[in-house]
Amino acid sequence: MNLFDIIPQNYFGLFGGKNKNIYIESLLILFEMVEKDESIISKNDYIKTLKDKADDLANFTYEDEEFDSTEDDALLLNTVSSKASFICRRLEETGWIDVAMNPDTFEETIVLPQYTIIILKAFKDIISDEESPYLSLVHSTYSELKLEDEERDELMYATLLRAFDNTKKLKVELLTLTNSIRIFQNKLSKLFDTNRVLHDYFDVYKRKISDRYYHPLKTFDSVARFKRPIIRILDGWLNDREIRDKLVFQATTSSATNDKKEIEKDIIEKINYITDTYEKLNILISSIDKENNAYTKSSTNKILYLNNNDRTIKGHLENILKTYAKNVNDTRTLSKILSKMQDATYFYEQGYIDPNSVTLPILRRFKLEGTPMELVTFDEATGFMMDSFLEETKAIFTDDKVYGFMEQAFADKSRIHISEIPLVNFDAFICLILAVIKKDDDNCFYYVEEIDRGKVHTCGYVVPNFDFIKKE
């Protein structure tokens, strides 16, 4: 079915003009009223709320709007009340809302179509900075199936449907997690500032992606832990004729068809989908592990690279290549850079003097032309320089050095705050970063506890508010 067979053709027309942010704000205010369990929203109440809460309402302009009015009407439309009423009318015209009238009181009320509620919820989720709690899809699926396998009551089919829905949601969540990590990985190549790399990793990626989604999948909501029990329960249901008959009977009451063969086929397909998905999830989770490790390693290497203070010819060439990469999409700036490079580069013809050059007869000799050096592409040069740099620094910060740094920081204590760790130089700061990253390694002798989301100033650095605790 075509999308615009369901929603009006000009449904998104509000977001093409200068007032798009005001329209979004107005719709979110309306959705907030819906979330407050206001089943009946008065049109007058909505307009009044719009006047009170819409911060940018005074900046609403009619430049991109279509309406018929006289010159006097245009002056009246400049009031805040008129602008709020106009926005409400435009929402109705474009199909975001319907306005119904109570035949007894003649009061106008606002009605939201189903698709409007779905879209507004998506808008709020996108712009909201609130962290929704992690949904333990794997554990909840196992718990419900285990309980129903023991009880085997009239809710078996409903439990199977929830397990089926949770499995589809889990697959989407894992694909979303994979793509989120890749987005951070791709963004890393466009960052040329150490603080931006640190902010993206610790303040954004670690808090919103790693701790929120990746860590639960490796611990309390582990697929590897609950996969076999889930598959074993569902295989038992599939092979037990009595249970299959019970599922078919329960599904008949809510199914659109009374054909028991079709219903049984649908039940078998749902069970097979769940078991097949859990059998294949290990491949997807292994891919997520590789993406997470690659991004963590790349972030560390990027920090080391950006803090390289080499002022030799090699260091200057690296700075030139970094500037080129930073402006590769800005043709105007890039043209100026290349022009200055060309003006600053001079070529000379080279000759040489030997003992025969100062005796008679004087013989002029010139170096014969040889095979010219092969020009390498920018990508090859950048890759070569990066590989060389990583080879030089890879052996510096080994696991032994990081753990030795932490043992020295702990001394005889079992718990230390991050501000107690001496950062005497930049190498110590890099060891601290790697110490946080390696907290989940099998051979790590401590774990990290986040006190709050604040920041701590220590030794000239701004670091997260962490405690380091030795394992028992």
Short mmCIF file of C-alpha atoms in Angstrom, two decimals, residues 54-274:
data_model
loop_
_atom_site.label_atom_id
_atom_site.label_comp_id
_atom_site.label_asym_id
_atom_site.label_seq_id
_atom_site.Cartn_x
_atom_site.Cartn_y
_atom_site.Cartn_z
CA ALA A 54 5.75 27.89 22.38
CA ASP A 55 8.96 29.86 22.81
CA ASP A 56 9.35 30.84 19.14
CA LEU A 57 5.69 31.70 18.48
CA ALA A 58 6.46 35.43 18.35
CA ASN A 59 8.88 34.76 15.45
CA PHE A 60 6.18 33.06 13.33
CA THR A 61 5.98 34.67 9.87
CA TYR A 62 3.43 34.40 7.08
CA GLU A 63 5.96 34.64 4.26
CA ASP A 64 5.64 30.98 3.23
CA GLU A 65 2.03 30.52 4.31
CA GLU A 66 -1.04 30.50 2.11
CA PHE A 67 -4.11 32.37 3.36
CA ASP A 68 -6.64 34.94 2.17
CA SER A 69 -6.95 38.09 4.22
CA THR A 70 -7.55 41.80 3.90
CA GLU A 71 -4.98 44.35 5.00
CA ASP A 72 -6.74 44.78 8.38
CA ASP A 73 -6.82 41.01 8.90
CA ALA A 74 -3.08 40.82 8.21
CA LEU A 75 -2.47 43.28 11.05
CA LEU A 76 -4.59 41.19 13.43
CA LEU A 77 -2.67 38.05 12.48
CA ASN A 78 0.47 39.51 14.05
CA THR A 79 -0.87 38.95 17.58
CA VAL A 80 0.27 35.86 19.50
CA SER A 81 -3.31 34.58 19.85
CA SER A 82 -3.92 34.85 16.12
CA LYS A 83 -0.68 33.06 15.32
CA ALA A 84 -1.58 30.19 17.67
CA SER A 85 -5.05 29.91 16.08
CA PHE A 86 -3.52 30.00 12.61
CA ILE A 87 -1.09 27.17 13.48
CA CYS A 88 -3.98 25.05 14.78
CA ARG A 89 -5.90 25.65 11.54
CA ARG A 90 -2.85 24.71 9.41
CA LEU A 91 -2.42 21.46 11.39
CA GLU A 92 -6.03 20.62 10.59
CA GLU A 93 -5.70 21.53 6.89
CA THR A 94 -2.62 19.31 6.41
CA GLY A 95 -4.18 16.32 8.20
CA TRP A 96 -2.11 16.24 11.39
CA ILE A 97 -5.25 16.70 13.49
CA ASP A 98 -9.03 16.58 13.12
CA VAL A 99 -11.38 18.98 14.90
CA ALA A 100 -14.67 17.57 16.16
CA MET A 101 -17.59 19.44 17.72
CA ASN A 102 -19.62 18.31 20.71
CA PRO A 103 -23.29 18.54 19.59
CA ASP A 104 -24.44 19.29 23.14
CA THR A 105 -21.98 22.00 24.16
CA PHE A 106 -20.75 23.06 20.67
CA GLU A 107 -17.22 22.89 22.04
CA GLU A 108 -14.47 22.01 19.53
CA THR A 109 -12.12 19.19 20.48
CA ILE A 110 -8.92 17.94 18.83
CA VAL A 111 -8.70 14.34 17.58
CA LEU A 112 -5.36 12.78 16.53
CA PRO A 113 -5.26 10.14 13.77
CA GLN A 114 -3.32 6.97 14.60
CA TYR A 115 -0.49 7.76 12.16
CA THR A 116 -0.02 11.20 13.76
CA ILE A 117 0.47 9.66 17.21
CA ILE A 118 3.02 7.17 15.79
CA ILE A 119 4.98 9.89 13.98
CA LEU A 120 4.94 12.30 16.94
CA LYS A 121 6.24 9.55 19.23
CA ALA A 122 9.10 8.97 16.78
CA PHE A 123 9.85 12.73 16.72
CA LYS A 124 10.04 12.82 20.51
CA ASP A 125 12.29 9.76 20.68
CA ILE A 126 14.69 11.28 18.14
CA ILE A 127 15.14 14.65 19.84
CA SER A 128 14.83 13.49 23.44
CA ASP A 129 18.05 13.24 25.45
CA GLU A 130 16.39 11.05 28.06
CA GLU A 131 17.82 7.55 28.32
CA SER A 132 15.06 4.96 28.15
CA PRO A 133 15.69 1.86 30.28
CA TYR A 134 17.25 -1.15 28.58
CA LEU A 135 14.67 -3.73 27.50
CA SER A 136 15.84 -7.19 28.56
CA LEU A 137 14.37 -8.86 25.50
CA VAL A 138 16.37 -12.09 25.81
CA HIS A 139 15.84 -12.57 29.54
CA SER A 140 12.14 -11.66 29.40
CA THR A 141 11.60 -14.10 26.52
CA TYR A 142 13.28 -16.90 28.46
CA SER A 143 11.44 -16.09 31.72
CA GLU A 144 7.99 -16.03 30.12
CA LEU A 145 8.56 -19.21 28.11
CA LYS A 146 9.98 -21.03 31.17
CA LEU A 147 7.01 -20.01 33.34
CA GLU A 148 4.49 -20.98 30.66
CA ASP A 149 6.25 -24.28 30.03
CA GLU A 150 5.74 -25.11 33.71
CA GLU A 151 2.14 -23.82 33.98
CA ARG A 152 0.86 -24.71 30.49
CA ASP A 153 -2.31 -22.71 31.01
CA GLU A 154 -4.59 -20.72 28.67
CA LEU A 155 -1.91 -18.04 28.06
CA MET A 156 0.53 -20.24 26.13
CA TYR A 157 -0.33 -18.75 22.73
CA ALA A 158 -0.16 -15.19 24.07
CA THR A 159 3.30 -15.98 25.48
CA LEU A 160 4.40 -17.37 22.12
CA LEU A 161 3.26 -14.16 20.40
CA ARG A 162 5.23 -12.02 22.88
CA ALA A 163 8.32 -14.19 22.35
CA PHE A 164 7.91 -13.79 18.59
CA ASP A 165 7.58 -9.99 18.88
CA ASN A 166 10.53 -9.76 21.30
CA THR A 167 12.70 -11.76 18.91
CA LYS A 168 11.91 -9.39 16.03
CA LYS A 169 12.65 -6.40 18.28
CA LEU A 170 15.93 -7.99 19.40
CA LYS A 171 17.05 -8.46 15.82
CA VAL A 172 16.28 -4.82 15.03
CA GLU A 173 18.09 -3.66 18.20
CA LEU A 174 21.22 -5.61 17.27
CA LEU A 175 21.23 -4.25 13.71
CA THR A 176 20.73 -0.74 15.11
CA LEU A 177 23.66 -1.27 17.50
CA THR A 178 25.89 -2.45 14.64
CA ASN A 179 25.08 0.58 12.51
CA SER A 180 25.47 2.97 15.46
CA ILE A 181 29.03 1.73 16.06
CA ARG A 182 29.81 2.09 12.34
CA ILE A 183 28.53 5.67 12.38
CA PHE A 184 30.98 6.54 15.19
CA GLN A 185 33.76 4.72 13.32
CA ASN A 186 33.10 6.72 10.14
CA LYS A 187 32.84 9.97 12.10
CA LEU A 188 36.23 9.30 13.69
CA SER A 189 37.99 9.75 10.34
CA LYS A 190 36.60 13.31 10.16
CA LEU A 191 37.79 14.40 13.61
CA PHE A 192 41.09 16.28 13.92
CA ASP A 193 40.90 17.42 17.53
CA THR A 194 41.85 15.29 20.55
CA ASN A 195 39.09 16.68 22.77
CA ARG A 196 36.45 15.88 20.14
CA VAL A 197 37.68 12.28 19.94
CA LEU A 198 37.61 11.95 23.73
CA HIS A 199 34.15 13.54 23.93
CA ASP A 200 32.71 11.25 21.26
CA TYR A 201 34.10 8.14 22.92
CA PHE A 202 33.56 8.77 26.64
CA ASP A 203 30.62 11.21 26.74
CA VAL A 204 28.58 9.87 23.82
CA TYR A 205 29.57 6.40 22.63
CA LYS A 206 30.43 4.83 25.99
CA ARG A 207 27.41 6.27 27.83
CA LYS A 208 24.73 6.01 25.14
CA ILE A 209 25.87 2.97 23.14
CA SER A 210 28.36 0.79 25.01
CA ASP A 211 27.03 0.98 28.59
CA ARG A 212 23.39 1.17 27.51
CA TYR A 213 23.21 -1.59 24.87
CA TYR A 214 26.49 -3.45 24.35
CA HIS A 215 27.34 -4.15 28.01
CA PRO A 216 23.91 -5.73 28.87
CA LEU A 217 24.15 -8.02 25.83
CA LYS A 218 27.45 -9.35 27.17
CA THR A 219 26.30 -9.74 30.80
CA PHE A 220 22.80 -10.10 32.29
CA ASP A 221 20.93 -10.25 28.95
CA SER A 222 23.42 -12.50 27.18
CA VAL A 223 22.17 -14.38 24.13
CA ALA A 224 24.75 -17.11 24.70
CA ARG A 225 23.38 -17.67 28.22
CA PHE A 226 19.66 -17.99 27.36
CA LYS A 227 19.75 -19.21 23.75
CA ARG A 228 19.80 -22.95 24.45
CA PRO A 229 17.03 -22.92 27.11
CA ILE A 230 14.75 -20.90 24.78
CA ILE A 231 15.35 -23.26 21.85
CA ARG A 232 14.89 -26.33 24.08
CA ILE A 233 11.50 -25.10 25.37
CA LEU A 234 10.20 -24.22 21.90
CA ASP A 235 11.41 -27.50 20.39
CA GLY A 236 9.53 -29.29 23.16
CA TRP A 237 6.35 -27.40 22.28
CA LEU A 238 6.83 -28.13 18.60
CA ASN A 239 7.27 -31.87 19.12
CA ASP A 240 4.47 -32.28 21.67
CA ARG A 241 1.17 -32.94 19.86
CA GLU A 242 -0.89 -32.09 22.94
CA ILE A 243 0.76 -28.66 23.32
CA ARG A 244 0.40 -27.91 19.61
CA ASP A 245 -3.33 -28.69 19.80
CA LYS A 246 -3.63 -26.43 22.84
CA LEU A 247 -1.86 -23.59 20.99
CA VAL A 248 -4.12 -24.04 17.97
CA PHE A 249 -7.22 -23.98 20.19
CA GLN A 250 -6.09 -20.79 21.96
CA ALA A 251 -5.18 -19.12 18.66
CA THR A 252 -8.60 -19.91 17.15
CA THR A 253 -10.32 -17.42 19.48
CA SER A 254 -8.21 -14.48 18.24
CA SER A 255 -7.44 -15.53 14.66
CA ALA A 256 -9.17 -14.10 11.62
CA THR A 257 -9.59 -17.60 10.17
CA ASN A 258 -11.09 -20.80 11.57
CA ASP A 259 -8.91 -23.06 9.43
CA LYS A 260 -6.97 -25.06 12.01
CA LYS A 261 -4.35 -26.18 9.48
CA GLU A 262 -3.54 -22.58 8.59
CA ILE A 263 -3.40 -21.64 12.28
CA GLU A 264 -1.10 -24.57 13.06
CA LYS A 265 1.13 -23.66 10.11
CA ASP A 266 1.39 -20.09 11.42
CA ILE A 267 2.31 -21.34 14.92
CA ILE A 268 5.03 -23.63 13.52
CA GLU A 269 6.43 -20.75 11.42
CA LYS A 270 6.60 -18.48 14.48
CA ILE A 271 8.39 -21.13 16.56
CA ASN A 272 10.84 -21.85 13.72
CA TYR A 273 11.49 -18.11 13.27
CA ILE A 274 12.40 -17.71 16.95
#
